[in-house]
């Protein structure tokens, strides 16, 4: 049934439908609406779950590590500084092979204080062993959150569902909220492969010397590979029951495109408009949306960008001393393929600055009219500031 | 005291603690009292090693090794999960060292007991970061040498009074215990087990390796800590009702200090001032117990 839902509440509805059993969270803007709604559902009995009101994000994830090790379905939500505080335990959750699901609202890192959209918070957690999704709209947020539980429990890895601050978390859109029966048939009750059990007492997460640690790490990578394969199968099942697929990546008019724009998150929706408009003018432009960031969809990317003569990656994030992070990943995916198209990196919209249709169109023309990339990243729309401040 | 399970062992031989390790004794006594319907969370501490490497475990109960500062939070999650599964009987215990309790884990512990989470938190206290090679913690006592309070920089700050910090949270039960008084330790563990809400037990666990003493002195030193009132045995219910479990007979602290290498640099004057501090702390505890008695 279609409802007009805030992006945050699309997450809450998904978690309700997924029948999460232990939820633990700490307040941070712009994530709070997600857990406020869930807190309400726990209080009024709509959701039969324990809600732990812990004293920090670090403890929020630590509590879920305890709960998931006890064999129940778990959920938390956070953003930015809160995610950074969890960093140590992000590694712990994947290393312990716990299928924890997290909604992560992409917000800029301080200082200066900035609560607006920026993906650097979650991309800085790239190497922690979490499956990562970046969503475009409210429907995708709801569907992906439900799918996240299925995927996490299948491969025993934690899953992070990312949504842009405000552009998605606080925007109301029509969203189809599936009925409980459909979701139950897609997502059966969690059957843990291992759990703390009095009848079979085991020690978890103990000392792992060099003779075994490396194999444990390799197992995580095998699970990542499995996650990619299973994602396809899972989307098929989800599509059969609920009639929607979103894809690990989505290619829009890429078949004959000379320039392919690569985006993630809400900037994709704006880019769709730009591509449609440029196509009307006869420009051969395509759009490739990357939704699944870990495991990174290497082969899909290689295949889908083949026709292009240029690739332009738009990053609402940055790795200081290097470049936009999606651009890095795209380059790394292509570098072993001789003759691959050159990759132009564009950084835009940091800290919630608008990425308008004009900005995206500029990026297209800059790319089209260039003979070769001049640098690793072009910062789009920088204002004139006094760079000499603080220098003597 | 009636304990019907004294002969039961829930800890195997073959653990990898140092000879004379007080923490190994403390664990053995605690589990005798709690029994095997217990799940234990062990944040980083000596016991992360003592329990044995993968795939072995010296404990015959489920153990969840956890990050250093998470003792209170992980236990909260384990409890919540068992409750939602309908298992409200299993005892959930966090077993942490003084570093994981007094220092890095204090926030999560304070958070958990403020929520009155239904679990037992046990701190085995060897008064420094022993697993990493004897660095000072906020539990290290006044006067002690450690590798980060060496030479003339020996610790000139008091030990944090962790039990009083927990008492200030008005939790149902907080107690001290010692490996030298196993009956008292097991009685308190059993008492804690039979209660609900947040319960805290602080066990004095001597460390021959870190304290510079022969391993056979472990129990004797722990006993002297109680006899000198350096580590009094007492319990507090609901943050109000104090009971002192052992009345010492006037032993002086210098005997206790003289037997340990970590205090060998202290002068007679230093020891006199330490004696004054210990007396002051003991009198404060007596006043608290007395005040509680008068008003009850």
XYZ file of C-alpha atoms in Angstrom:
688
model
C 0.000 0.000 0.000
C 1.368 3.411 -0.929
C 2.025 5.953 1.793
C 3.677 9.333 1.784
C 6.691 8.616 3.942
C 9.735 10.464 5.123
C 12.963 8.695 4.080
C 13.766 8.027 7.724
C 10.377 6.416 8.244
C 10.897 4.227 5.184
C 13.719 2.700 7.230
C 11.539 2.410 10.339
C 8.762 0.673 8.394
C 11.263 -1.769 6.894
C 12.667 -2.629 10.320
C 9.154 -3.142 11.667
C 8.318 -5.436 8.754
C 11.617 -7.278 9.202
C 10.626 -8.022 12.816
C 13.927 -6.908 14.334
C 14.252 -8.259 17.872
C 16.858 -6.029 19.500
C 17.336 -2.392 18.505
C 19.955 -0.185 20.053
C 20.684 3.419 19.203
C 21.953 6.781 20.346
C 20.577 10.112 19.120
C 22.306 11.997 16.318
C 20.839 14.326 13.724
C 19.663 13.502 11.041
C 19.188 9.864 12.048
C 16.843 10.408 14.999
C 13.523 10.093 13.174
C 14.365 6.485 12.320
C 14.765 5.337 15.899
C 12.104 7.605 17.354
C 9.556 5.788 15.213
C 10.974 2.399 16.155
C 10.980 3.376 19.808
C 7.292 4.200 19.435
C 6.620 0.836 17.780
C 8.362 -0.980 20.636
C 6.442 1.042 23.226
C 2.989 0.484 21.707
C 3.557 -3.184 20.929
C 3.524 -2.868 17.144
C 7.008 -4.373 17.187
C 7.975 -7.094 19.653
C 11.545 -5.984 20.218
C 13.825 -4.760 22.976
C 14.930 -1.174 22.487
C 18.188 -0.316 24.265
C 18.680 3.375 24.942
C 22.425 3.264 25.347
C 24.831 6.032 26.332
C 26.813 6.225 23.064
C 26.982 4.920 19.504
C 29.928 2.806 20.558
C 27.726 1.076 23.094
C 24.844 0.891 20.589
C 26.903 -1.320 18.326
C 28.539 -3.158 21.241
C 25.089 -4.061 22.569
C 24.072 -5.398 19.158
C 27.254 -7.446 19.017
C 26.103 -9.063 22.257
C 22.544 -9.485 20.993
C 23.483 -10.846 17.560
C 25.922 -13.277 19.210
C 22.891 -14.497 21.141
C 21.116 -15.331 17.885
C 18.529 -12.588 17.378
C 17.823 -10.116 14.570
C 19.374 -6.730 15.324
C 19.225 -3.165 14.028
C 20.807 0.201 14.721
C 20.947 3.562 12.976
C 23.517 6.305 13.101
C 25.250 9.047 11.158
C 28.596 10.779 10.746
C 30.294 11.334 14.126
C 28.312 8.434 15.557
C 29.536 6.100 12.854
C 33.085 7.292 13.395
C 32.752 6.487 17.092
C 31.613 2.988 16.155
C 34.645 2.419 13.954
C 36.389 -0.105 16.186
C 33.233 -2.141 16.512
C 32.463 -2.051 12.802
C 35.540 -4.229 12.434
C 34.379 -6.303 15.376
C 30.915 -6.944 13.933
C 32.258 -8.240 10.621
C 35.133 -10.149 12.234
C 32.639 -11.862 14.533
C 30.494 -12.583 11.442
C 27.362 -10.995 12.875
C 24.441 -10.113 10.566
C 23.754 -6.701 12.092
C 21.838 -4.210 9.930
C 22.478 -0.494 10.200
C 20.843 2.503 8.581
C 23.452 5.182 8.103
C 22.447 8.715 7.213
C 25.277 10.288 5.227
C 26.236 13.501 6.994
C 29.412 15.571 6.875
C 32.171 15.047 9.419
C 33.131 17.900 11.759
C 34.782 20.300 12.143
C 33.148 22.658 11.407
C 29.850 21.310 12.561
C 27.763 20.369 9.555
C 24.709 18.150 9.669
C 24.114 18.059 5.910
C 24.672 15.457 3.213
C 28.168 14.118 2.571
C 29.259 10.522 2.079
C 32.735 10.717 3.574
C 31.469 9.328 6.894
C 30.530 5.894 5.572
C 33.130 5.730 2.805
C 35.801 6.220 5.469
C 34.518 2.878 6.859
C 35.143 1.152 3.539
C 37.618 -1.384 4.910
C 35.655 -2.534 7.948
C 34.085 -5.576 6.300
C 30.516 -4.264 6.030
C 28.360 -4.664 2.968
C 27.457 -1.106 1.933
C 24.474 0.158 -0.061
C 23.798 3.735 -1.196
C 20.132 4.491 -1.817
C 18.517 6.951 -4.184
C 14.946 7.346 -2.918
C 12.494 6.365 -0.201
C 11.289 3.232 -1.957
C 14.797 1.983 -2.431
C 15.557 2.704 1.223
C 12.599 0.622 2.379
C 13.268 -2.275 0.011
C 17.006 -2.296 0.635
C 16.602 -2.300 4.399
C 14.369 -5.372 4.233
C 16.811 -7.014 1.827
C 19.722 -6.107 4.091
C 18.501 -8.501 6.774
C 18.150 -11.341 4.285
C 21.589 -10.728 2.807
C 23.297 -10.238 6.184
C 21.863 -13.461 7.552
C 22.737 -15.379 4.400
C 26.440 -14.488 4.387
C 26.932 -13.692 8.092
C 28.188 -10.195 7.453
C 26.873 -6.857 8.724
C 25.113 -4.583 6.231
C 25.016 -0.787 6.137
C 22.211 0.958 4.244
C 23.222 4.535 3.464
C 20.880 7.413 2.728
C 21.730 11.065 2.159
C 21.017 13.463 4.997
C 17.875 15.545 4.498
C 17.735 15.079 0.692
C 16.532 11.578 1.542
C 16.227 11.214 5.319
C 13.841 14.168 5.701
C 12.100 14.180 2.325
C 8.556 12.862 1.955
C 7.809 10.670 -1.039
C 5.153 8.139 -1.994
C 6.475 4.760 -0.891
C 4.861 1.372 -1.331
C 4.868 -0.307 2.077
C 4.481 -4.046 1.560
C 2.167 -6.141 3.699
C 3.591 -8.226 6.515
C 2.768 -11.516 4.844
C 4.803 -10.714 1.738
C 7.778 -9.606 3.789
C 7.522 -12.704 5.984
C 7.662 -14.924 2.931
C 10.737 -13.096 1.659
C 12.402 -12.841 5.067
C 11.759 -15.860 7.290
C 12.697 -15.777 11.003
C 16.423 -15.625 11.629
C 18.083 -19.015 12.079
C 21.575 -18.352 13.401
C 24.397 -20.670 12.344
C 25.998 -20.181 15.750
C 25.028 -18.469 18.985
C 25.854 -18.358 22.668
C 24.298 -21.582 23.870
C 24.343 -23.175 27.311
C 23.864 -26.618 25.764
C 26.891 -26.161 23.536
C 29.238 -23.821 25.365
C 31.789 -22.221 23.046
C 34.120 -19.249 23.244
C 33.642 -16.604 20.538
C 36.131 -13.981 19.303
C 38.985 -15.357 21.336
C 42.731 -15.143 20.793
C 43.484 -16.001 17.152
C 47.218 -16.506 16.626
C 48.983 -16.146 13.240
C 48.298 -19.803 12.427
C 44.556 -19.107 12.057
C 43.898 -15.356 11.841
C 44.624 -15.117 8.124
C 42.167 -17.896 7.262
C 39.504 -16.129 9.316
C 40.087 -12.957 7.265
C 39.970 -14.902 4.037
C 36.628 -16.325 5.069
C 35.274 -12.785 5.306
C 36.387 -12.086 1.747
C 34.755 -15.329 0.593
C 31.563 -14.143 2.279
C 31.843 -10.830 0.412
C 32.089 -12.739 -2.869
C 29.103 -14.793 -1.823
C 27.233 -11.601 -0.936
C 27.590 -10.398 -4.501
C 26.306 -13.647 -5.974
C 23.494 -13.947 -3.468
C 22.434 -10.339 -4.028
C 21.339 -11.196 -7.566
C 19.372 -14.225 -6.414
C 17.832 -12.286 -3.555
C 16.685 -9.504 -5.857
C 15.020 -12.080 -8.060
C 13.102 -13.446 -5.082
C 12.253 -9.965 -3.860
C 11.065 -9.051 -7.348
C 8.883 -12.138 -7.588
C 7.178 -11.409 -4.265
C 7.148 -7.619 -4.246
C 7.504 -6.672 -7.892
C 10.568 -4.420 -7.642
C 14.278 -4.658 -8.436
C 16.879 -1.972 -7.994
C 20.094 -3.706 -9.014
C 23.633 -3.566 -7.627
C 24.182 -0.950 -10.317
C 21.705 0.629 -12.674
C 22.690 1.637 -16.199
C 20.580 4.342 -17.831
C 21.150 4.796 -21.577
C 24.703 3.509 -21.318
C 24.557 1.212 -24.379
C 25.538 3.858 -26.910
C 26.847 6.507 -24.524
C 30.092 8.312 -25.271
C 30.199 9.917 -21.834
C 28.943 7.959 -18.835
C 28.235 9.795 -15.583
C 28.699 7.663 -12.487
C 26.744 8.623 -9.371
C 25.515 7.269 -6.061
C 22.738 8.323 -3.700
C 20.275 11.138 -4.357
C 22.402 12.940 -6.938
C 21.382 10.092 -9.226
C 17.802 11.380 -9.405
C 18.978 14.827 -10.442
C 21.349 13.249 -12.962
C 18.472 11.294 -14.520
C 16.844 14.606 -15.467
C 20.077 15.970 -16.887
C 20.669 12.867 -18.978
C 17.109 12.980 -20.336
C 17.487 16.631 -21.268
C 20.902 16.173 -22.908
C 19.645 13.162 -24.835
C 16.844 15.303 -26.218
C 19.543 17.590 -27.537
C 21.239 14.606 -29.173
C 24.075 14.229 -26.690
C 25.276 10.645 -26.257
C 25.322 10.560 -22.465
C 24.569 7.728 -20.087
C 24.224 7.368 -16.340
C 25.520 4.576 -14.156
C 24.273 4.497 -10.595
C 26.345 2.511 -8.129
C 24.173 1.225 -5.309
C 26.318 -1.628 -4.006
C 29.673 -0.276 -2.880
C 30.937 -3.281 -0.902
C 31.369 -5.818 -2.368
C 32.287 -3.523 -5.256
C 30.571 -4.565 -8.512
C 33.817 -4.755 -10.518
C 32.657 -6.871 -13.414
C 29.366 -5.064 -13.921
C 31.221 -1.806 -13.996
C 33.787 -3.059 -16.516
C 31.060 -4.433 -18.743
C 28.695 -1.474 -18.619
C 31.323 1.201 -19.222
C 32.819 -0.569 -22.248
C 30.964 1.475 -24.894
C 32.006 4.819 -23.400
C 34.940 6.917 -24.451
C 34.887 8.937 -21.216
C 33.692 8.364 -17.669
C 32.798 11.187 -15.258
C 32.419 10.261 -11.588
C 30.567 12.648 -9.287
C 31.682 12.293 -5.666
C 29.946 13.877 -2.706
C 32.894 12.752 -0.574
C 36.646 13.101 -0.562
C 39.792 11.283 0.498
C 42.340 13.975 1.365
C 45.602 13.532 -0.442
C 43.929 11.433 -3.130
C 40.559 12.068 -4.779
C 36.852 11.387 -4.656
C 36.362 7.882 -3.334
C 33.997 6.458 -5.947
C 36.395 7.793 -8.607
C 39.252 5.888 -6.971
C 37.207 2.727 -6.916
C 36.170 3.075 -10.542
C 39.772 3.646 -11.620
C 40.911 0.640 -9.610
C 38.217 -1.495 -11.209
C 39.274 -0.517 -14.725
C 43.047 -0.235 -14.501
C 43.770 -3.822 -15.526
C 41.694 -3.467 -18.679
C 43.812 -2.040 -21.472
C 42.014 0.587 -23.497
C 39.490 1.436 -20.821
C 37.995 4.930 -21.029
C 39.672 7.754 -19.084
C 38.059 8.523 -15.714
C 37.292 12.152 -14.812
C 36.770 12.770 -11.105
C 34.469 15.576 -9.920
C 33.920 16.561 -6.313
C 30.685 18.372 -5.602
C 28.088 19.003 -2.971
C 30.233 18.473 0.118
C 28.554 19.333 3.412
C 25.109 19.474 1.849
C 25.750 22.034 -0.899
C 23.224 21.523 -3.685
C 24.250 19.539 -6.728
C 21.855 21.127 -9.170
C 21.037 20.103 -12.720
C 23.297 22.983 -13.828
C 26.231 21.565 -11.877
C 25.742 18.136 -13.432
C 25.362 19.585 -16.894
C 28.594 21.560 -16.394
C 30.313 18.317 -15.440
C 29.069 16.720 -18.628
C 30.314 19.540 -20.865
C 33.639 19.805 -19.045
C 34.174 16.104 -19.646
C 33.009 16.103 -23.218
C 35.128 19.104 -24.198
C 38.289 17.848 -22.500
C 40.926 15.827 -24.300
C 42.287 14.164 -21.154
C 41.769 14.477 -17.359
C 43.973 17.262 -16.021
C 43.942 16.084 -12.416
C 42.562 13.379 -10.146
C 39.644 15.533 -8.978
C 38.047 18.722 -10.163
C 36.240 20.563 -7.403
C 33.038 21.890 -8.887
C 31.513 25.194 -7.797
C 34.266 26.275 -5.392
C 33.712 29.803 -4.120
C 36.499 32.381 -3.956
C 37.986 32.267 -0.455
C 41.088 33.751 1.104
C 43.483 30.819 1.111
C 46.157 32.918 2.793
C 44.338 32.951 6.146
C 46.651 31.597 8.819
C 49.774 31.773 6.641
C 52.409 34.286 7.598
C 27.151 -20.461 54.303
C 25.463 -23.211 52.340
C 26.830 -23.910 48.902
C 25.845 -27.190 47.353
C 28.171 -26.949 44.428
C 31.613 -26.449 45.937
C 32.964 -29.537 44.263
C 31.763 -28.547 40.829
C 34.358 -27.070 38.520
C 33.395 -24.925 35.562
C 36.977 -24.041 34.753
C 39.431 -26.562 33.345
C 43.062 -26.934 34.246
C 45.459 -25.827 31.551
C 44.615 -22.135 31.547
C 47.514 -19.887 30.599
C 47.608 -17.549 33.603
C 50.904 -16.791 35.313
C 51.849 -18.898 38.360
C 50.028 -17.552 41.402
C 47.529 -15.565 39.297
C 44.832 -14.183 41.567
C 42.473 -13.701 38.624
C 42.502 -17.426 37.874
C 41.515 -18.222 41.459
C 38.852 -15.520 41.384
C 37.275 -16.980 38.247
C 37.278 -20.483 39.690
C 35.521 -19.389 42.889
C 33.034 -17.187 41.076
C 31.910 -19.945 38.711
C 31.553 -22.451 41.552
C 28.961 -20.097 43.007
C 27.254 -19.044 39.766
C 27.093 -22.484 38.158
C 27.066 -23.311 34.475
C 23.795 -21.642 33.542
C 25.926 -18.595 32.960
C 27.036 -16.662 29.885
C 30.199 -14.648 30.324
C 31.357 -11.545 28.476
C 35.104 -10.938 28.700
C 36.337 -7.585 27.425
C 40.078 -7.234 26.792
C 42.013 -8.078 29.954
C 44.427 -10.736 31.218
C 41.600 -13.228 30.912
C 41.453 -12.670 27.133
C 44.690 -14.657 27.179
C 44.175 -16.844 30.248
C 41.049 -18.412 28.703
C 43.180 -19.870 25.922
C 43.611 -19.386 22.171
C 41.298 -20.613 19.411
C 40.039 -23.344 19.332
C 40.447 -24.010 23.061
C 38.648 -22.545 26.036
C 39.344 -23.153 29.685
C 35.780 -22.279 30.705
C 32.911 -24.745 30.429
C 30.353 -22.000 29.807
C 29.615 -19.879 26.724
C 32.113 -17.022 26.547
C 31.898 -13.898 24.414
C 35.236 -12.142 24.132
C 34.628 -8.454 23.511
C 36.306 -5.137 22.822
C 38.057 -3.439 25.720
C 35.509 -0.758 26.615
C 32.316 -2.710 25.936
C 31.749 -4.848 29.046
C 28.583 -3.064 30.115
C 27.140 -2.659 26.627
C 27.740 -6.155 25.245
C 26.179 -7.661 28.365
C 23.145 -5.385 27.861
C 22.711 -6.809 24.375
C 23.158 -10.417 25.467
C 20.580 -9.888 28.209
C 18.104 -8.189 25.852
C 18.439 -10.976 23.288
C 17.872 -13.694 25.865
C 14.918 -11.839 27.321
C 13.245 -11.451 23.922
C 13.822 -15.175 23.337
C 12.070 -15.854 26.628
C 15.158 -16.885 28.578
C 15.178 -14.697 31.664
C 16.962 -17.260 33.819
C 20.432 -17.481 32.345
C 22.859 -15.413 34.366
C 24.715 -12.861 32.231
C 28.084 -11.894 33.664
C 30.712 -9.446 32.523
C 34.198 -10.324 33.723
C 36.594 -7.403 33.310
C 39.905 -6.209 34.667
C 40.504 -2.903 36.417
C 41.525 -1.142 33.178
C 38.329 -2.276 31.460
C 36.265 -1.212 34.462
C 37.844 1.853 36.112
C 39.151 3.427 32.906
C 38.203 2.611 29.334
C 35.016 0.663 30.116
C 33.672 3.030 32.748
C 31.287 4.859 30.420
C 29.627 1.674 29.153
C 29.486 0.304 32.716
C 27.923 3.499 34.057
C 25.426 3.474 31.181
C 24.472 -0.145 31.768
C 23.950 0.184 35.517
C 22.090 3.489 35.143
C 19.658 1.475 32.984
C 19.707 -1.135 35.770
C 20.446 -3.840 33.207
C 19.834 -7.266 34.652
C 23.381 -8.629 34.849
C 26.359 -9.107 37.126
C 29.498 -7.096 36.460
C 32.618 -8.523 38.047
C 35.844 -6.569 38.127
C 38.910 -8.585 39.033
C 41.350 -5.957 40.146
C 45.106 -6.426 39.831
C 45.687 -2.699 40.092
C 47.351 -1.998 36.718
C 47.359 -2.966 33.021
C 49.072 -6.299 33.619
C 48.360 -7.948 30.292
C 50.214 -5.204 28.434
C 53.139 -5.194 30.863
C 52.225 -3.337 34.080
C 51.115 0.179 33.138
C 49.284 2.316 35.674
C 45.494 2.457 35.700
C 43.198 4.582 37.837
C 43.042 1.519 40.069
C 46.790 1.567 40.737
C 47.224 2.509 44.417
C 49.085 5.484 45.827
C 52.780 4.715 46.061
C 53.000 2.040 43.371
C 55.666 1.602 40.742
C 54.480 0.635 37.273
C 56.235 0.842 33.904
C 54.488 4.166 33.290
C 55.044 5.413 36.860
C 58.735 4.496 37.125
C 61.522 5.685 39.416
C 60.785 8.950 41.155
C 57.524 9.232 39.209
C 55.791 6.533 41.271
C 52.078 7.087 41.470
C 51.241 9.921 43.842
C 47.502 9.752 43.245
C 44.896 7.754 45.058
C 43.219 4.661 43.668
C 39.758 5.415 42.263
C 37.068 4.141 44.609
C 35.100 2.156 42.053
C 32.609 0.586 44.467
C 31.518 3.984 45.750
C 31.126 5.163 42.141
C 28.822 2.210 41.505
C 26.999 2.762 44.803
C 26.301 6.317 43.643
C 24.274 4.784 40.796
C 22.020 3.247 43.504
C 22.306 -0.232 42.008
C 20.693 -3.140 43.873
C 23.977 -4.696 44.933
C 27.641 -3.719 45.087
C 30.248 -5.702 46.987
C 33.955 -6.208 47.417
C 35.511 -9.652 47.644
C 38.936 -11.220 47.857
C 40.598 -14.402 46.640
C 41.855 -14.825 50.212
C 38.268 -15.083 51.500
C 36.709 -17.604 49.116
C 33.657 -18.360 51.254
C 32.803 -14.680 51.432
C 33.435 -14.337 47.672
C 31.186 -17.263 46.782
C 28.459 -16.164 49.179
C 28.420 -12.758 47.503
C 28.400 -14.289 44.021
C 25.464 -16.516 44.984
C 23.656 -13.602 46.579
C 24.186 -11.516 43.454
C 22.965 -14.373 41.278
C 19.702 -14.557 43.205
C 19.012 -10.848 42.794
C 17.802 -8.887 39.752
C 19.053 -5.672 38.178
C 22.612 -4.451 38.022
C 24.986 -6.120 40.454
C 28.658 -5.308 40.868
C 31.384 -7.370 42.527
C 34.885 -6.006 42.914
C 37.415 -8.800 43.498
C 40.909 -8.052 44.737
C 43.147 -10.284 42.596
C 46.827 -10.220 43.392
C 49.367 -10.339 40.566
C 52.800 -11.769 41.423
C 54.141 -10.777 37.989
C 53.148 -7.132 38.212
C 53.546 -6.595 41.928
C 57.032 -8.050 42.223
C 56.466 -10.888 44.653
C 56.810 -14.680 44.692
C 53.813 -16.543 43.300
C 53.168 -18.357 46.572
C 52.514 -14.968 48.223
C 49.413 -14.295 46.154
C 46.793 -15.342 48.677
C 48.737 -14.051 51.674
C 49.060 -10.575 50.148
C 45.366 -10.542 49.282
C 44.567 -11.489 52.877
C 46.822 -8.736 54.214
C 45.105 -6.180 51.984
C 41.877 -6.980 53.816
C 43.471 -7.204 57.272
C 45.098 -3.786 56.883
C 41.795 -2.261 55.587
C 43.571 -1.353 52.363
C 40.839 -3.437 50.702
C 37.927 -3.783 53.140
C 35.316 -6.471 52.585
C 31.844 -4.967 52.473
C 28.612 -4.909 50.564
C 26.023 -2.244 49.795
C 22.407 -2.857 48.915
C 20.352 -0.348 46.915
C 23.131 2.191 47.304
C 22.125 2.669 50.941
C 22.578 -0.291 53.261
C 26.261 -0.889 54.043
C 27.450 -4.104 55.671
C 31.095 -4.510 56.621
C 31.908 -8.222 56.368
C 35.272 -8.335 58.068
C 36.541 -6.322 60.988
C 40.334 -6.100 60.883
C 42.543 -6.416 63.937
C 44.828 -3.472 63.477
C 47.498 -4.672 61.075
C 49.686 -1.862 59.761
C 50.097 -1.203 56.077
C 53.914 -1.220 56.083
C 53.967 -5.030 56.405
C 51.843 -5.296 53.266
C 53.995 -2.820 51.346
C 57.310 -4.341 52.428
C 56.503 -7.670 50.740
C 55.977 -6.230 47.260
C 58.605 -4.994 44.823
C 56.256 -2.339 43.421
C 56.456 -0.423 46.732
C 60.144 -0.934 47.592
C 61.099 2.670 46.822
C 58.789 4.082 49.504
C 60.385 5.708 52.557
C 59.145 5.396 56.136
C 57.614 8.838 55.734
C 55.779 7.764 52.605
C 54.443 4.724 54.409
C 53.273 6.854 57.309
C 51.322 9.122 55.013
C 49.861 6.087 53.255
C 48.828 4.669 56.649
C 46.985 7.937 57.274
C 45.176 7.706 53.951
C 44.157 4.102 54.581
C 42.885 4.996 58.054
C 40.983 7.931 56.644
C 39.307 5.745 53.999
C 38.414 3.100 56.570
C 36.908 5.667 58.911
C 34.911 7.082 56.038
C 33.551 3.621 55.284
C 32.715 3.093 58.969
C 30.839 6.378 59.008
C 28.873 5.367 55.926
C 28.001 2.029 57.472
C 27.139 3.752 60.759
C 25.031 6.449 59.147
C 23.155 3.815 57.224
C 22.529 1.865 60.414
C 21.220 4.905 62.319
C 18.721 5.861 59.649
C 17.447 2.372 58.864
